């Protein structure tokens, strides 16, 4: 027996002077293997063509479709309705600027982050097109990739109490990004350089350890371990700096 | 490596203290946890017999440790508050934000933080009252404590509220320190949570029993 | 109206676009990338498998060199590619992989010692040399003579895109995300930039540039079921088609990937088969070794997809509510491999299908995957027809893929072509001066404003854009699929012509204010149907079978008459069919047309093939 699903969806179009933030209800008959990607597209195509939401790869790889699904930030594309109750409430991710309805602007937020943490390899070497590549142990490459897997969907930021209270907080995604370069032997930045970025309340010491990031991450990034590791590492640097002078 | 945007460069270096302050927050917390457990055992010894409690109390008073240590603990208590308060929103706007956030995301650990922040405020006031009341009326004797409680049952209510709150705050704090500093990793988190819950339950149990031991103590 | 000037304007911020922008930026030019989505969400990130480059570091890649890579690519293309371009590509690919390593890509590296691997379900031994320890490793992919696919676990595209985007951030290449180019600004000779719609506010903006690059990826969304992301809707192509001057090359060359999952059409990487996965039928028996004794599951994609479809037609498909499919079996690879090097596959199967590939079979069938065709360019990436317009990546028909692309060659193309074309753009910009004609700019803006107004106010009609789109997709799926016939294609073209009429009458149901998604779809629909017509009409006229283009009524590859590239123009806005022209597939033959070594081998010989030049 197919269920009749009730969708409570946040609606607001900031570009429409007559629009005010409110919840709107749609109902939809559940079909086999229904995901929120299919459901939202059906609602748009059959019921309200102005409904805004973001999808891209629809395969859980690109991170476009983060939204709060029944109180939990997650990727809509790989959320199956059969894992949800009859009533489904969808809200846009908090923290990020609202574009309209379920669509938010994660792009600007992350772009600013790249500049803040300088998310690129800092090296004094120049590239020689005729030389063989520099060698690297496969285990090191895999460890880097493990931290490079973040898809920047913004779920960890939206779920983070600190990020909601302080706009300059790097969040788990940002701190993890620094951690990725910290373990990369190609990056020549020193402990002090990393401390400049991470060793403040904007970075690792702003983290209050609520671990919502760890719990909502759709890619199951090792955020708890990573945050703990970086807090100890930066903590030691902090003590060195404090007592060293 | 953010460049200073304002001319007041020296103050910007204050950010470099964040790490040290975080250590201090953690260490004062650990110190208070250790103290509270010792305190609980000391007072709880009345369950074994009032004489044991009296003699432990007498030892601390005669050696002057209570007179000196008491205010020191009070200082530690205040220091921990000031340090931890760096993370607690005091403006209404911030409080509203975190409250809405907790309500929005269905996440137990986030609620635990709200509990911790709220209990901190209550403990700050009640703990201060408690410390003043006890330290200004030394020596600590089991019978005297019992009389105080029995004479005014609001004191019993006071402690029935304070003791569980303190232990809940302690348990959450212990858990938080372990996960935050990575002493417990992803694999250990679930076990740690159970362990912390158990400690809270046992501690609250001992404290409540102790209170009732005083309540029913016959002069 | 906000007007933004830059030296180089790139539509699309995927790998190809950003890589080209980096070259321009390093040469000292300002560059802006426009993107529908934040750059890192571009579809490049979804390419899991890897990039082909003849590194020759791993044991099974020993003896590999650009010559072998080049030969594989030409064979893979079924001799439809431009051999000069394929040559440039194969030669440059290893350098580009090293460049990426220097920028920070955590490539899988060679681990010396004995190991095992699967092929066709059987276990084999191999030994990696100590002297190659830590060099860039490769895995096996379809249609190649050697193990040549460089990879980063199961997230090559993701990792490379993030690295390249980091370099863009470092160099100050701006990315204006949530911005969609809706038309080119041109006086008929030179391209001046584009009119774009902001997808944060819905407002129009003008971008002026000396060089404009179309790097918007594929246009798979004109098919109903595709592995392509929802942004791969051909928006960039449409701007070029609408000039009437720029031809689309080989639009009928559409690749179907053997392993799209059923349902939802998400791709599981070729790495599954490369690492030893097998295809099974309804009886859970292998069949590819019967059709392709040599390459088996690892023949080129067009061949495997064709045999799969053939096998299903033989009654060996597995019935399901979503139509018949076959099975992909990776169970024997073991839990460690599946949750390690194939983790993305594991996640897709568990979260989208509820299938655990460690113990269960994965339902797959050939699914639309890649567009070999696109904006026709010369070997410098300069588009035909308009000066100052370039194209690169899947959006372009630079033409190293011909009629079938090899797995791992597209992701490699993005960066290799991006690098080569980027350099050419920088050369083009040296000393290039453009005089922007404000009348032309204003006229284009006005035209677009009117177009938007007409759609919002339903001036042309009230056709529902989603219904029109559905008709177009279904028609194309039915008529221009893996196997094609004259009758099917004729009908397809006819239905698409009717659909084009309807597309011209689309009007909105909603108010069209702000970032209205219905308006975004409506602005594209006419162009999309034109593209669909280019695919179908090109396929109808190409009376041979080559690579992924299979005519059941013309099963032979006809090198005598069809060693050509289709150039499809939309010369007048009101036309209801594209104008087709043809050019030689390649000016230079390093390898004369011959047998691919897999797939069927019915060939009508060409009479005189120009001899290969020396070297």
Short mmCIF file of N, CA, C and O in Angstrom, two decimals, chain A residues 68 70-73 91 94 115-116 118 122 158-162 164-165 189 192-193 195-197 199-202 204-212 214-216 220-225 227-229 231-232 234-236 238-239 241-242 245, chain B residues 1-2 13 15-23 25 27 84 86-89 93-98 100-114 116 175-190 192-193:
data_model
loop_
_atom_site.label_atom_id
_atom_site.label_comp_id
_atom_site.label_asym_id
_atom_site.label_seq_id
_atom_site.Cartn_x
_atom_site.Cartn_y
_atom_site.Cartn_z
N UNK A 68 17.96 20.69 5.70
CA UNK A 68 17.61 20.10 6.99
C UNK A 68 16.38 19.23 6.79
O UNK A 68 15.29 19.72 6.50
N UNK A 70 13.82 16.72 8.35
CA UNK A 70 13.29 16.33 9.66
C UNK A 70 14.29 16.59 10.77
O UNK A 70 14.60 15.70 11.57
N UNK A 71 14.81 17.79 10.79
CA UNK A 71 15.69 18.19 11.88
C UNK A 71 17.11 17.73 11.77
O UNK A 71 17.87 17.82 12.73
N UNK A 72 17.51 17.25 10.62
CA UNK A 72 18.86 16.72 10.48
C UNK A 72 19.46 17.23 9.17
O UNK A 72 18.92 16.93 8.10
N UNK A 73 20.55 17.97 9.23
CA UNK A 73 21.17 18.36 7.96
C UNK A 73 21.69 17.13 7.22
O UNK A 73 22.31 16.26 7.83
N UNK A 91 13.85 22.11 5.49
CA UNK A 91 14.24 23.51 5.70
C UNK A 91 15.59 23.74 5.03
O UNK A 91 16.38 22.82 4.89
N UNK A 94 20.79 26.34 7.74
CA UNK A 94 21.06 27.62 8.39
C UNK A 94 22.52 28.03 8.15
O UNK A 94 23.26 27.30 7.49
N UNK A 115 40.37 31.40 0.85
CA UNK A 115 41.31 32.51 1.03
C UNK A 115 41.80 32.60 2.47
O UNK A 115 42.96 32.86 2.72
N UNK A 116 40.87 32.40 3.41
CA UNK A 116 41.25 32.51 4.82
C UNK A 116 42.32 31.48 5.20
O UNK A 116 43.29 31.81 5.85
N UNK A 118 44.03 29.70 3.06
CA UNK A 118 44.95 29.51 1.93
C UNK A 118 45.05 28.02 1.59
O UNK A 118 46.08 27.38 1.78
N UNK A 122 51.63 25.24 -0.39
CA UNK A 122 52.63 26.31 -0.35
C UNK A 122 53.99 25.68 -0.54
O UNK A 122 54.44 24.91 0.30
N UNK A 158 26.20 23.81 9.07
CA UNK A 158 24.83 24.10 9.46
C UNK A 158 24.49 23.46 10.80
O UNK A 158 23.65 23.96 11.55
N UNK A 159 25.14 22.34 11.10
CA UNK A 159 24.81 21.61 12.32
C UNK A 159 25.62 22.12 13.51
O UNK A 159 25.40 21.69 14.64
N UNK A 160 26.55 23.03 13.26
CA UNK A 160 27.52 23.43 14.29
C UNK A 160 27.01 24.59 15.12
O UNK A 160 26.68 25.66 14.59
N UNK A 161 26.94 24.41 16.43
CA UNK A 161 26.50 25.47 17.33
C UNK A 161 27.42 26.68 17.26
O UNK A 161 26.96 27.83 17.25
N UNK A 162 28.73 26.43 17.22
CA UNK A 162 29.68 27.55 17.17
C UNK A 162 29.50 28.35 15.88
O UNK A 162 29.47 29.57 15.90
N UNK A 164 26.99 28.78 14.17
CA UNK A 164 25.78 29.61 14.18
C UNK A 164 25.98 30.85 15.01
O UNK A 164 25.39 31.89 14.75
N UNK A 165 26.84 30.74 16.04
CA UNK A 165 27.01 31.90 16.92
C UNK A 165 28.12 32.84 16.45
O UNK A 165 28.04 34.03 16.66
N UNK A 189 54.47 24.82 4.70
CA UNK A 189 54.10 25.71 5.80
C UNK A 189 54.56 25.12 7.14
O UNK A 189 54.54 23.90 7.32
N UNK A 192 54.07 27.08 12.97
CA UNK A 192 53.62 28.42 13.33
C UNK A 192 52.64 28.97 12.30
O UNK A 192 51.68 29.66 12.64
N UNK A 193 52.89 28.67 11.02
CA UNK A 193 51.97 29.13 9.98
C UNK A 193 50.58 28.54 10.20
O UNK A 193 49.57 29.23 10.10
N UNK A 195 49.49 27.44 13.01
CA UNK A 195 48.94 27.96 14.26
C UNK A 195 48.27 29.30 14.03
O UNK A 195 47.24 29.60 14.64
N UNK A 196 48.84 30.09 13.13
CA UNK A 196 48.23 31.38 12.78
C UNK A 196 46.79 31.20 12.31
O UNK A 196 45.92 32.00 12.60
N UNK A 197 46.58 30.13 11.54
CA UNK A 197 45.24 29.90 10.98
C UNK A 197 44.32 29.23 11.99
O UNK A 197 43.18 29.63 12.19
N UNK A 199 45.09 28.25 15.42
CA UNK A 199 45.26 28.32 16.87
C UNK A 199 44.49 29.42 17.55
O UNK A 199 45.00 30.08 18.46
N UNK A 200 43.25 29.66 17.12
CA UNK A 200 42.44 30.72 17.72
C UNK A 200 41.00 30.23 17.89
O UNK A 200 40.68 29.12 17.49
N UNK A 201 40.19 31.10 18.44
CA UNK A 201 38.77 30.75 18.57
C UNK A 201 38.05 30.75 17.23
O UNK A 201 36.93 30.27 17.11
N UNK A 202 38.69 31.30 16.23
CA UNK A 202 38.14 31.22 14.88
C UNK A 202 38.41 29.82 14.31
O UNK A 202 37.71 29.33 13.45
N UNK A 204 40.46 25.99 15.71
CA UNK A 204 40.19 24.79 16.49
C UNK A 204 39.72 25.10 17.91
O UNK A 204 38.91 24.38 18.47
N UNK A 205 40.18 26.22 18.50
CA UNK A 205 39.79 26.48 19.89
C UNK A 205 38.38 27.05 20.00
O UNK A 205 37.85 27.22 21.10
N UNK A 206 37.79 27.37 18.87
CA UNK A 206 36.39 27.79 18.89
C UNK A 206 35.46 26.60 18.99
O UNK A 206 34.31 26.71 19.40
N UNK A 207 35.97 25.44 18.60
CA UNK A 207 35.15 24.21 18.60
C UNK A 207 34.75 23.86 20.03
O UNK A 207 35.59 23.81 20.91
N UNK A 208 33.46 23.65 20.25
CA UNK A 208 32.98 23.33 21.59
C UNK A 208 32.75 21.83 21.76
O UNK A 208 32.25 21.39 22.78
N UNK A 209 33.06 21.08 20.73
CA UNK A 209 32.98 19.63 20.86
C UNK A 209 31.57 19.08 20.87
O UNK A 209 31.31 18.04 21.47
N UNK A 210 30.64 19.74 20.21
CA UNK A 210 29.26 19.22 20.20
C UNK A 210 29.12 18.04 19.26
O UNK A 210 28.15 17.29 19.32
N UNK A 211 30.07 17.90 18.34
CA UNK A 211 30.15 16.75 17.45
C UNK A 211 28.95 16.54 16.53
O UNK A 211 28.76 15.45 16.00
N UNK A 212 28.15 17.58 16.35
CA UNK A 212 27.07 17.43 15.38
C UNK A 212 27.67 17.23 13.99
O UNK A 212 27.12 16.52 13.15
N UNK A 214 30.37 15.59 13.17
CA UNK A 214 30.70 14.16 13.06
C UNK A 214 29.43 13.35 12.79
O UNK A 214 29.43 12.43 11.99
N UNK A 215 28.34 13.73 13.46
CA UNK A 215 27.13 12.92 13.38
C UNK A 215 26.34 13.13 12.09
O UNK A 215 25.61 12.24 11.67
N UNK A 216 26.45 14.31 11.48
CA UNK A 216 25.64 14.53 10.28
C UNK A 216 26.43 14.35 8.98
O UNK A 216 25.83 14.26 7.91
N UNK A 220 30.79 10.64 6.11
CA UNK A 220 31.41 9.99 7.27
C UNK A 220 32.89 10.32 7.39
O UNK A 220 33.72 9.45 7.64
N UNK A 221 33.19 11.58 7.19
CA UNK A 221 34.57 12.03 7.38
C UNK A 221 34.94 11.83 8.85
O UNK A 221 34.11 11.99 9.74
N UNK A 222 36.21 11.51 9.12
CA UNK A 222 36.62 11.27 10.52
C UNK A 222 36.79 12.59 11.27
O UNK A 222 37.88 12.94 11.71
N UNK A 223 35.71 13.35 11.42
CA UNK A 223 35.83 14.71 11.94
C UNK A 223 36.19 14.75 13.42
O UNK A 223 37.00 15.55 13.85
N UNK A 224 35.57 13.86 14.20
CA UNK A 224 35.87 13.86 15.63
C UNK A 224 37.36 13.62 15.86
O UNK A 224 38.01 14.36 16.61
N UNK A 225 37.89 12.61 15.21
CA UNK A 225 39.31 12.29 15.38
C UNK A 225 40.18 13.43 14.89
O UNK A 225 41.20 13.77 15.49
N UNK A 227 39.41 16.67 14.59
CA UNK A 227 39.33 17.85 15.46
C UNK A 227 40.13 17.62 16.74
O UNK A 227 40.82 18.52 17.22
N UNK A 228 40.05 16.41 17.28
CA UNK A 228 40.79 16.08 18.50
C UNK A 228 42.29 16.16 18.26
O UNK A 228 43.04 16.75 19.03
N UNK A 229 42.71 15.59 17.15
CA UNK A 229 44.14 15.59 16.79
C UNK A 229 44.65 17.02 16.65
O UNK A 229 45.69 17.39 17.20
N UNK A 231 43.35 19.79 17.88
CA UNK A 231 43.31 20.55 19.13
C UNK A 231 44.53 20.23 19.98
O UNK A 231 45.16 21.13 20.54
N UNK A 232 44.90 18.96 20.02
CA UNK A 232 46.10 18.60 20.79
C UNK A 232 47.34 19.21 20.16
O UNK A 232 48.19 19.78 20.83
N UNK A 234 47.64 21.82 18.11
CA UNK A 234 47.68 23.28 18.25
C UNK A 234 47.82 23.68 19.72
O UNK A 234 48.42 24.69 20.05
N UNK A 235 47.26 22.85 20.61
CA UNK A 235 47.38 23.10 22.04
C UNK A 235 48.84 23.06 22.47
O UNK A 235 49.31 23.92 23.24
N UNK A 236 49.56 22.08 21.94
CA UNK A 236 50.98 21.96 22.28
C UNK A 236 51.75 23.18 21.75
O UNK A 236 52.58 23.76 22.46
N UNK A 238 50.52 26.08 21.31
CA UNK A 238 50.13 27.22 22.15
C UNK A 238 50.99 27.26 23.42
O UNK A 238 51.47 28.32 23.83
N UNK A 239 51.19 26.10 24.03
CA UNK A 239 51.99 26.05 25.26
C UNK A 239 53.44 26.41 24.97
O UNK A 239 54.08 27.15 25.72
N UNK A 241 54.55 28.30 22.64
CA UNK A 241 54.65 29.74 22.41
C UNK A 241 54.55 30.52 23.72
O UNK A 241 55.22 31.51 23.92
N UNK A 242 53.69 30.01 24.61
CA UNK A 242 53.43 30.72 25.87
C UNK A 242 54.63 30.66 26.80
O UNK A 242 55.05 31.65 27.38
N UNK A 245 58.51 32.03 25.46
CA UNK A 245 58.95 33.42 25.35
C UNK A 245 59.36 33.99 26.70
O UNK A 245 58.86 33.56 27.70
N UNK B 1 46.66 33.38 6.91
CA UNK B 1 47.45 34.40 7.62
C UNK B 1 46.83 35.76 7.41
O UNK B 1 47.20 36.50 6.52
N UNK B 2 45.83 36.02 8.20
CA UNK B 2 45.06 37.23 7.98
C UNK B 2 45.87 38.45 8.37
O UNK B 2 46.58 38.45 9.37
N UNK B 13 47.14 40.48 18.86
CA UNK B 13 47.89 39.34 19.34
C UNK B 13 47.15 38.57 20.43
O UNK B 13 47.52 37.45 20.75
N UNK B 15 44.57 37.13 20.20
CA UNK B 15 44.04 35.90 19.63
C UNK B 15 44.98 34.73 19.91
O UNK B 15 44.55 33.60 19.99
N UNK B 16 46.26 35.05 20.01
CA UNK B 16 47.21 33.96 20.23
C UNK B 16 47.10 33.38 21.63
O UNK B 16 47.73 32.38 21.93
N UNK B 17 46.31 34.02 22.49
CA UNK B 17 46.09 33.48 23.83
C UNK B 17 44.98 32.43 23.83
O UNK B 17 44.81 31.71 24.81
N UNK B 18 44.22 32.35 22.76
CA UNK B 18 43.06 31.44 22.74
C UNK B 18 43.43 30.02 23.14
O UNK B 18 42.70 29.35 23.86
N UNK B 19 44.56 29.55 22.64
CA UNK B 19 44.99 28.18 22.93
C UNK B 19 45.27 27.99 24.40
O UNK B 19 44.86 27.00 25.02
N UNK B 20 45.96 28.97 25.00
CA UNK B 20 46.30 28.87 26.41
C UNK B 20 45.03 28.90 27.24
O UNK B 20 44.86 28.13 28.19
N UNK B 21 44.11 29.78 26.87
CA UNK B 21 42.85 29.87 27.60
C UNK B 21 42.06 28.57 27.50
O UNK B 21 41.41 28.14 28.45
N UNK B 22 42.16 27.92 26.34
CA UNK B 22 41.44 26.66 26.17
C UNK B 22 42.02 25.59 27.08
O UNK B 22 41.29 24.81 27.68
N UNK B 23 43.35 25.59 27.16
CA UNK B 23 44.00 24.68 28.12
C UNK B 23 43.49 24.96 29.53
O UNK B 23 43.13 24.05 30.27
N UNK B 25 40.80 26.38 30.53
CA UNK B 25 39.40 25.98 30.71
C UNK B 25 39.32 24.49 31.00
O UNK B 25 38.63 24.04 31.91
N UNK B 27 41.79 22.49 32.09
CA UNK B 27 42.47 22.09 33.33
C UNK B 27 41.68 22.50 34.57
O UNK B 27 41.58 21.72 35.52
N UNK B 84 35.10 29.33 30.75
CA UNK B 84 34.10 28.62 29.94
C UNK B 84 33.07 29.58 29.38
O UNK B 84 32.51 29.35 28.31
N UNK B 86 33.53 32.19 27.98
CA UNK B 86 33.92 32.76 26.68
C UNK B 86 33.08 32.16 25.56
O UNK B 86 32.91 32.74 24.50
N UNK B 87 32.58 30.96 25.78
CA UNK B 87 31.84 30.25 24.72
C UNK B 87 30.33 30.37 24.89
O UNK B 87 29.57 29.91 24.05
N UNK B 88 29.90 30.92 26.02
CA UNK B 88 28.45 30.98 26.27
C UNK B 88 27.91 32.35 25.83
O UNK B 88 28.48 33.36 26.18
N UNK B 89 26.86 32.35 25.07
CA UNK B 89 26.31 33.64 24.63
C UNK B 89 25.61 34.34 25.80
O UNK B 89 24.80 33.73 26.49
N UNK B 93 20.47 37.84 21.72
CA UNK B 93 20.51 37.41 20.33
C UNK B 93 21.20 36.05 20.19
O UNK B 93 20.72 35.13 19.54
N UNK B 94 22.36 35.95 20.87
CA UNK B 94 23.12 34.70 20.83
C UNK B 94 22.35 33.56 21.49
O UNK B 94 22.33 32.43 21.00
N UNK B 95 21.70 33.89 22.60
CA UNK B 95 20.95 32.84 23.30
C UNK B 95 19.81 32.32 22.43
O UNK B 95 19.55 31.12 22.38
N UNK B 96 19.18 33.27 21.75
CA UNK B 96 18.07 32.90 20.89
C UNK B 96 18.60 31.99 19.77
O UNK B 96 18.00 30.98 19.44
N UNK B 97 19.75 32.38 19.23
CA UNK B 97 20.32 31.59 18.14
C UNK B 97 20.59 30.15 18.56
O UNK B 97 20.20 29.21 17.89
N UNK B 98 21.25 30.00 19.70
CA UNK B 98 21.64 28.65 20.10
C UNK B 98 20.41 27.83 20.49
O UNK B 98 20.33 26.63 20.24
N UNK B 100 17.36 28.22 19.22
CA UNK B 100 16.71 27.82 17.96
C UNK B 100 17.48 26.71 17.28
O UNK B 100 16.92 25.78 16.70
N UNK B 101 18.79 26.82 17.36
CA UNK B 101 19.64 25.80 16.74
C UNK B 101 19.40 24.43 17.36
O UNK B 101 19.20 23.44 16.67
N UNK B 102 19.38 24.41 18.69
CA UNK B 102 19.18 23.13 19.37
C UNK B 102 17.81 22.55 19.03
O UNK B 102 17.67 21.34 18.84
N UNK B 103 16.83 23.45 18.92
CA UNK B 103 15.50 22.95 18.59
C UNK B 103 15.43 22.45 17.15
O UNK B 103 14.73 21.51 16.83
N UNK B 104 16.21 23.11 16.28
CA UNK B 104 16.17 22.76 14.85
C UNK B 104 16.79 21.39 14.59
O UNK B 104 16.18 20.53 13.96
N UNK B 105 18.02 21.22 15.07
CA UNK B 105 18.65 19.95 14.74
C UNK B 105 18.43 18.97 15.90
O UNK B 105 18.68 19.27 17.05
N UNK B 106 17.93 17.86 15.56
CA UNK B 106 17.64 16.84 16.56
C UNK B 106 18.93 16.11 16.89
O UNK B 106 19.28 15.13 16.24
N UNK B 107 19.63 16.64 17.88
CA UNK B 107 20.96 16.11 18.12
C UNK B 107 21.25 16.14 19.62
O UNK B 107 21.31 17.21 20.23
N UNK B 108 21.45 14.98 20.19
CA UNK B 108 21.57 14.84 21.65
C UNK B 108 22.74 15.66 22.21
O UNK B 108 22.58 16.37 23.20
N UNK B 109 23.90 15.59 21.57
CA UNK B 109 25.07 16.26 22.13
C UNK B 109 24.91 17.78 22.15
O UNK B 109 25.48 18.46 23.00
N UNK B 110 24.13 18.29 21.21
CA UNK B 110 23.89 19.73 21.21
C UNK B 110 23.03 20.11 22.41
O UNK B 110 23.29 21.09 23.10
N UNK B 111 22.01 19.30 22.69
CA UNK B 111 21.18 19.54 23.87
C UNK B 111 22.01 19.43 25.13
O UNK B 111 21.82 20.19 26.08
N UNK B 112 22.94 18.48 25.15
CA UNK B 112 23.79 18.32 26.33
C UNK B 112 24.56 19.61 26.62
O UNK B 112 24.75 20.00 27.76
N UNK B 113 24.98 20.26 25.54
CA UNK B 113 25.71 21.51 25.73
C UNK B 113 24.80 22.59 26.33
O UNK B 113 25.20 23.34 27.21
N UNK B 114 23.57 22.62 25.85
CA UNK B 114 22.61 23.59 26.39
C UNK B 114 22.40 23.32 27.88
O UNK B 114 22.40 24.24 28.70
N UNK B 116 24.48 21.94 29.84
CA UNK B 116 25.70 22.29 30.55
C UNK B 116 25.79 23.81 30.78
O UNK B 116 26.14 24.25 31.87
N UNK B 175 32.90 14.04 29.57
CA UNK B 175 32.70 13.49 28.23
C UNK B 175 33.22 14.46 27.17
O UNK B 175 33.95 14.10 26.26
N UNK B 176 32.87 15.74 27.37
CA UNK B 176 33.23 16.76 26.39
C UNK B 176 34.74 16.91 26.29
O UNK B 176 35.29 17.00 25.20
N UNK B 177 35.41 16.94 27.43
CA UNK B 177 36.87 17.07 27.42
C UNK B 177 37.49 15.90 26.65
O UNK B 177 38.37 16.09 25.80
N UNK B 178 36.99 14.70 26.92
CA UNK B 178 37.58 13.52 26.30
C UNK B 178 37.41 13.53 24.78
O UNK B 178 38.35 13.22 24.04
N UNK B 179 36.23 13.92 24.30
CA UNK B 179 36.04 13.90 22.84
C UNK B 179 36.69 15.11 22.18
O UNK B 179 37.22 15.03 21.08
N UNK B 180 36.65 16.24 22.88
CA UNK B 180 37.16 17.46 22.30
C UNK B 180 38.67 17.40 22.10
O UNK B 180 39.20 17.83 21.07
N UNK B 181 39.36 16.87 23.08
CA UNK B 181 40.81 16.80 23.00
C UNK B 181 41.28 15.51 22.36
O UNK B 181 42.48 15.22 22.30
N UNK B 182 40.33 14.71 21.92
CA UNK B 182 40.70 13.50 21.21
C UNK B 182 41.23 12.40 22.10
O UNK B 182 41.86 11.46 21.61
N UNK B 183 40.99 12.49 23.42
CA UNK B 183 41.42 11.38 24.29
C UNK B 183 40.56 10.16 23.98
O UNK B 183 40.98 9.03 24.15
N UNK B 184 39.34 10.43 23.56
CA UNK B 184 38.48 9.34 23.08
C UNK B 184 38.20 9.60 21.60
O UNK B 184 37.79 10.70 21.24
N UNK B 185 38.45 8.60 20.77
CA UNK B 185 38.23 8.75 19.34
C UNK B 185 36.84 8.30 18.96
O UNK B 185 35.99 8.04 19.82
N UNK B 186 36.62 8.23 17.64
CA UNK B 186 35.31 7.85 17.12
C UNK B 186 34.87 6.50 17.68
O UNK B 186 33.73 6.32 18.07
N UNK B 187 35.82 5.57 17.75
CA UNK B 187 35.48 4.21 18.18
C UNK B 187 35.08 4.16 19.65
O UNK B 187 34.28 3.33 20.07
N UNK B 188 35.67 5.08 20.45
CA UNK B 188 35.43 5.00 21.90
C UNK B 188 34.24 5.82 22.36
O UNK B 188 33.84 5.76 23.51
N UNK B 189 33.68 6.62 21.44
CA UNK B 189 32.71 7.62 21.88
C UNK B 189 31.48 7.01 22.56
O UNK B 189 31.05 7.46 23.62
N UNK B 190 30.97 5.99 21.95
CA UNK B 190 29.75 5.38 22.49
C UNK B 190 30.01 4.82 23.90
O UNK B 190 29.23 5.05 24.83
N UNK B 192 32.35 5.71 25.94
CA UNK B 192 32.62 6.83 26.84
C UNK B 192 31.32 7.44 27.34
O UNK B 192 31.18 7.76 28.52
N UNK B 193 30.37 7.55 26.43
CA UNK B 193 29.09 8.15 26.79
C UNK B 193 28.40 7.31 27.85
O UNK B 193 27.85 7.82 28.82
#
